[in-house]
Coordinates of C-alpha atoms in Angstrom, one line a residue:
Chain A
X200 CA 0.0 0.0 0.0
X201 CA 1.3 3.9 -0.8
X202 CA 0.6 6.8 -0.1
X203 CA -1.4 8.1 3.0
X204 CA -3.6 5.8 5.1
X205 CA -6.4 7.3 7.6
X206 CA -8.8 5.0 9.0
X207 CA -11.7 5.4 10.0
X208 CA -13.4 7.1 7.6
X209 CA -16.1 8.3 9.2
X210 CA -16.9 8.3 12.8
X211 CA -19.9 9.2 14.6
X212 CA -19.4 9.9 18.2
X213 CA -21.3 11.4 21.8
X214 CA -19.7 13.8 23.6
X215 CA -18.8 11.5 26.4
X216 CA -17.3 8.7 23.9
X217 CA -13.4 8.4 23.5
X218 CA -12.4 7.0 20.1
X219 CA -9.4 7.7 18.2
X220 CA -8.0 8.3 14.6
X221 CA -5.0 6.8 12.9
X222 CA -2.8 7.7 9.8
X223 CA -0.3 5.5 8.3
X224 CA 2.1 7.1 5.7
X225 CA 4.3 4.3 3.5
X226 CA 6.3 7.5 2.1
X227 CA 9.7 7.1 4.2
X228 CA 8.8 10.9 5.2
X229 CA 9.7 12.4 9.1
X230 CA 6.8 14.8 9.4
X231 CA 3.1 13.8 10.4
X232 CA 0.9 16.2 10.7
X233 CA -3.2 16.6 11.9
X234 CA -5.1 19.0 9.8
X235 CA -9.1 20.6 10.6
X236 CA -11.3 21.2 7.7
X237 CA -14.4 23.0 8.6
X238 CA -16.9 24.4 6.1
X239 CA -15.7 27.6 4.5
X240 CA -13.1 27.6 6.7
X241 CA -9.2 27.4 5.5
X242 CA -7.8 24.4 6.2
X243 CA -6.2 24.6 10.3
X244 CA -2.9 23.0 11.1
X245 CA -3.5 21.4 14.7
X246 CA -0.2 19.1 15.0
X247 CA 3.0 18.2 13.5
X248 CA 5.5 16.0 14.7
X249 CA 8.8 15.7 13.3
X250 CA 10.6 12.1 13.5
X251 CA 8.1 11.3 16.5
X252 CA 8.8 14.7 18.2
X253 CA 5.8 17.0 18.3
X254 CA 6.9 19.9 17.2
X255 CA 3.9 22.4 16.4
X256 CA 0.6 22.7 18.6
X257 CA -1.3 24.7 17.7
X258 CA -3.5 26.2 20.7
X259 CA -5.6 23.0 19.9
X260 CA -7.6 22.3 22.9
X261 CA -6.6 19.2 25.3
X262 CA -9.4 16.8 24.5
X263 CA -7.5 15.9 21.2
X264 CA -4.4 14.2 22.5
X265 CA -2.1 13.3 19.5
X266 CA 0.8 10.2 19.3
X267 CA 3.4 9.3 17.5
X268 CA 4.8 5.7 18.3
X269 CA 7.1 5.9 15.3
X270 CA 7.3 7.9 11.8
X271 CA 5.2 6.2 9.8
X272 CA 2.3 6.1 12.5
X273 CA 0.4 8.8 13.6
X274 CA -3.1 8.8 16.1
X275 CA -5.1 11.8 17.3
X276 CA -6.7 10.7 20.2
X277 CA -10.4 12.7 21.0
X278 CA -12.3 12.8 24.5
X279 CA -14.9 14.6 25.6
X280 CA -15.5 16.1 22.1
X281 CA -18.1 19.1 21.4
X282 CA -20.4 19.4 18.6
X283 CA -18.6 22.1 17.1
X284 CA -15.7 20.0 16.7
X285 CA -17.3 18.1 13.7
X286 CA -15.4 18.3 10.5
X287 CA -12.8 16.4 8.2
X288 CA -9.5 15.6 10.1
X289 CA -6.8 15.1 7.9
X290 CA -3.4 13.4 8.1
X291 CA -0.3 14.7 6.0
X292 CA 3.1 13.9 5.6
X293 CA 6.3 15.8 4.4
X294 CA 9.7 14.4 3.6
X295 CA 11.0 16.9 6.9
X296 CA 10.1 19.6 8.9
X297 CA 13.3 22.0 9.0
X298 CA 13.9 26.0 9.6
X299 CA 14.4 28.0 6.6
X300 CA 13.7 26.0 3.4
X301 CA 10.3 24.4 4.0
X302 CA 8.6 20.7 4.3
X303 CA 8.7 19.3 0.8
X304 CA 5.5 18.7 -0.6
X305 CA 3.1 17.8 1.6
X306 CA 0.6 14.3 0.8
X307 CA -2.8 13.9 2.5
X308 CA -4.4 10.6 3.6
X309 CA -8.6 11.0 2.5
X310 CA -9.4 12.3 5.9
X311 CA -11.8 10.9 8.7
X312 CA -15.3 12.6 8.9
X313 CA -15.9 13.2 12.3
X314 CA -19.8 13.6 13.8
X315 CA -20.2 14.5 17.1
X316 CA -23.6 14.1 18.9
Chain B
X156 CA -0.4 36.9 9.6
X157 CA -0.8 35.3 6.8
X158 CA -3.9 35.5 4.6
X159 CA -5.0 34.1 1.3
X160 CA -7.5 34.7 -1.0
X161 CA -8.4 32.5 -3.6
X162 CA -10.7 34.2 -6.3
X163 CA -12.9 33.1 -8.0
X164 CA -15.0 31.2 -4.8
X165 CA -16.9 29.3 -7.7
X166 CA -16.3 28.7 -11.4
X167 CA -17.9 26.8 -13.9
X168 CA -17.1 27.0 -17.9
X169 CA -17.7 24.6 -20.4
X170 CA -15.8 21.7 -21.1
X171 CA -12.5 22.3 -23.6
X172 CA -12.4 26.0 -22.3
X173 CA -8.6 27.1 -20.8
X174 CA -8.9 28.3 -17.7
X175 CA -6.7 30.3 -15.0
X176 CA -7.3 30.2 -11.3
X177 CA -5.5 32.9 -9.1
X178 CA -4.3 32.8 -5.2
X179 CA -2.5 35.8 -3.7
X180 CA -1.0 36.0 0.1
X181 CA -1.2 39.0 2.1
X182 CA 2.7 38.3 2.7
X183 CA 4.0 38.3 -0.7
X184 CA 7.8 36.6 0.4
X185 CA 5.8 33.2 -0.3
X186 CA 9.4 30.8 -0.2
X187 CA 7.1 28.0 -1.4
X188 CA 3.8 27.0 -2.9
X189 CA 1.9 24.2 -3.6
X190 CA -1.6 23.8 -5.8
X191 CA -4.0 21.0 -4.4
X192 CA -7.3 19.8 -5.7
X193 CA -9.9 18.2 -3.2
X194 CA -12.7 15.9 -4.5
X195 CA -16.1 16.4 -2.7
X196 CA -15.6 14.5 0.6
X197 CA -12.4 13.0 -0.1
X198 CA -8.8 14.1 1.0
X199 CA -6.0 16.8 -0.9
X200 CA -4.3 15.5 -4.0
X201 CA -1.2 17.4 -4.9
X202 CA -0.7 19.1 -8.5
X203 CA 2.3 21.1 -8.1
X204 CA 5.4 22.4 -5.8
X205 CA 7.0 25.4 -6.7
X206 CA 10.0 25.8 -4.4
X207 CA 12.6 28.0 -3.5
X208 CA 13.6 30.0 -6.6
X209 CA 11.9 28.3 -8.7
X210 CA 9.1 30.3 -10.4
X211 CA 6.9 28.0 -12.5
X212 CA 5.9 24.3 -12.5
X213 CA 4.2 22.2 -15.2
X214 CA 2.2 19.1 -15.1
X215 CA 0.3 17.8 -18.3
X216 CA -2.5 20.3 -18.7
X217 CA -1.2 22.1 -15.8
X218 CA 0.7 25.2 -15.5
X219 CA 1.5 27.3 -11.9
X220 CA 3.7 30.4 -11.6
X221 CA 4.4 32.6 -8.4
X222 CA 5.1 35.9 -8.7
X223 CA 7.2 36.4 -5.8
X224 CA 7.5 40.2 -6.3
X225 CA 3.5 40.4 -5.6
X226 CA 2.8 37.0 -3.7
X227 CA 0.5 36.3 -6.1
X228 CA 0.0 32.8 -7.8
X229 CA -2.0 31.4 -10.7
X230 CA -2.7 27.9 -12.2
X231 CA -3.7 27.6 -15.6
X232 CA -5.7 24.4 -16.7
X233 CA -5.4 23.9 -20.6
X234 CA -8.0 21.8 -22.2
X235 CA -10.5 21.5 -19.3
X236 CA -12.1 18.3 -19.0
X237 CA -15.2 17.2 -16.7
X238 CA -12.9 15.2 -14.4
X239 CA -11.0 18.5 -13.6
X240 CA -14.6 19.3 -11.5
X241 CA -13.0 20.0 -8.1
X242 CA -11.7 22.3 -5.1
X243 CA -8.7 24.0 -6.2
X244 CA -6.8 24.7 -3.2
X245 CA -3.5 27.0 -2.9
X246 CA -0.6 27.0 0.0
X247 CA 2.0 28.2 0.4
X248 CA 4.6 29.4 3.6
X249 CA 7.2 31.7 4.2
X250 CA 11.3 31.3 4.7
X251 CA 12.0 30.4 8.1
X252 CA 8.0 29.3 9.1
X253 CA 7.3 26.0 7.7
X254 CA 3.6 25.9 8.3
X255 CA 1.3 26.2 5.3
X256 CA -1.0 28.8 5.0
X257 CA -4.4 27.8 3.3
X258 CA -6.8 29.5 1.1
X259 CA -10.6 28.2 1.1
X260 CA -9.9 27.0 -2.5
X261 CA -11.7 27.8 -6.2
X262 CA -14.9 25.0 -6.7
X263 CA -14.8 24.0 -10.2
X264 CA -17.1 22.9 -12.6
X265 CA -16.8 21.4 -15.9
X266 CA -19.6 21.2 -18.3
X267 CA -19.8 18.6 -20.6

């Protein structure tokens, strides 16, 4: 299998529930990162983690825990969960995550639609 | 901080028409840029990477340029076909900040 890997696909959820999202990238890349897509909003960088270092949070609130066991795996753990919290979580991964010259180009798994009751 | 604005919001010509789709960043030292396209429901593809000092990229029907001077970026879609119907989404960062800014992407639609 290539490419990007996010399962599940669509998860329907109460606020009370905990449940979590994985992404598996078969790239060889060292940065992972959780994206947010809300309606008509741009897309919202949430995480990055740079050869299973988190490297980038980005004020997102503690009920989504993120991990990285290794760098090809990537989870985004979620507790507690509002309704407003609904949207398409994507993974992505980059060849590296240094200062100066950028990522590389970035690949996106096809996301996990997330419901939250 | 960062801003982009991707005009048109919505586009829709007829199939075989050439089209141009434009992004601009409120920052205009955009270091690099990439052009994605987002099926309804689905995750980003990418389409190009224009990096460094590199001004232009080319991909089949597809053509992007940056002009660094303005921050302002275009892709040009030759040829349009109905599979082409899509998001259109631009990104593009900074020397020295890695993280992507976004725009809310062009929504394409070709007519057969």
């Amino acid at each position: 299998e290539t490419g990007v890997t996010q399962t599940p696909r669509h998860l329907v959820m109460g606020m009370t529930n905990k449940k979590s999202l994985k992404c598996e990238q078969h790239l060889g890349h060292n940065a992972m990162y959780w994206y947010k897509q809300s309606a008509k909003k741009p897309l919202e960088l949430m995480f990055v983690y740079s050869l299973e270092e988190r490297v980038e949070n980005n004020s997102v609130p503690s009920r989504f825990s993120p991990e990285c066991p290794n760098s090809s795996h990537l989870f985004l753990h979620l507790h507690t969960l509002q309704p407003e919290d609904s949207a398409l979580y994507l993974c992505a991964s980059s060849p590296w995550w240094t200062g100066g010259p950028g990522t590389g180009e970035l690949f996106f798994g096809e996301g996990s639609r997330l419901t939250v009751l | 901080k960062q801003e982009v604005t991707q005009i048109p919001a919505a586009l829709s010509v007829p199939e075989g028409e050439n089209l141009v789709l434009n992004c601009s960043f409120t920052d205009s030292a955009i270091y690099n840029l990439q052009w994605f396209r987002q099926d309804p429901g689905k995750g980003l593809t990418s389409l190009l990477l224009i990096q460094s000092s590199q001004r232009e990229q080319t991909s089949g029907r597809l053509n992007a340029s940056l002009d660094k001077s303005s921050g302002r970026s275009t892709l040009y879609i030759a040829a349009s076909q109905p599979g082409d119907s899509a998001t259109y989404l631009c990104a593009g960062n900074n020397f020295g900040n890695e993280k992507l800014t976004f725009g809310t992407g062009t929504r394409l639609t070709i007519i057969p």
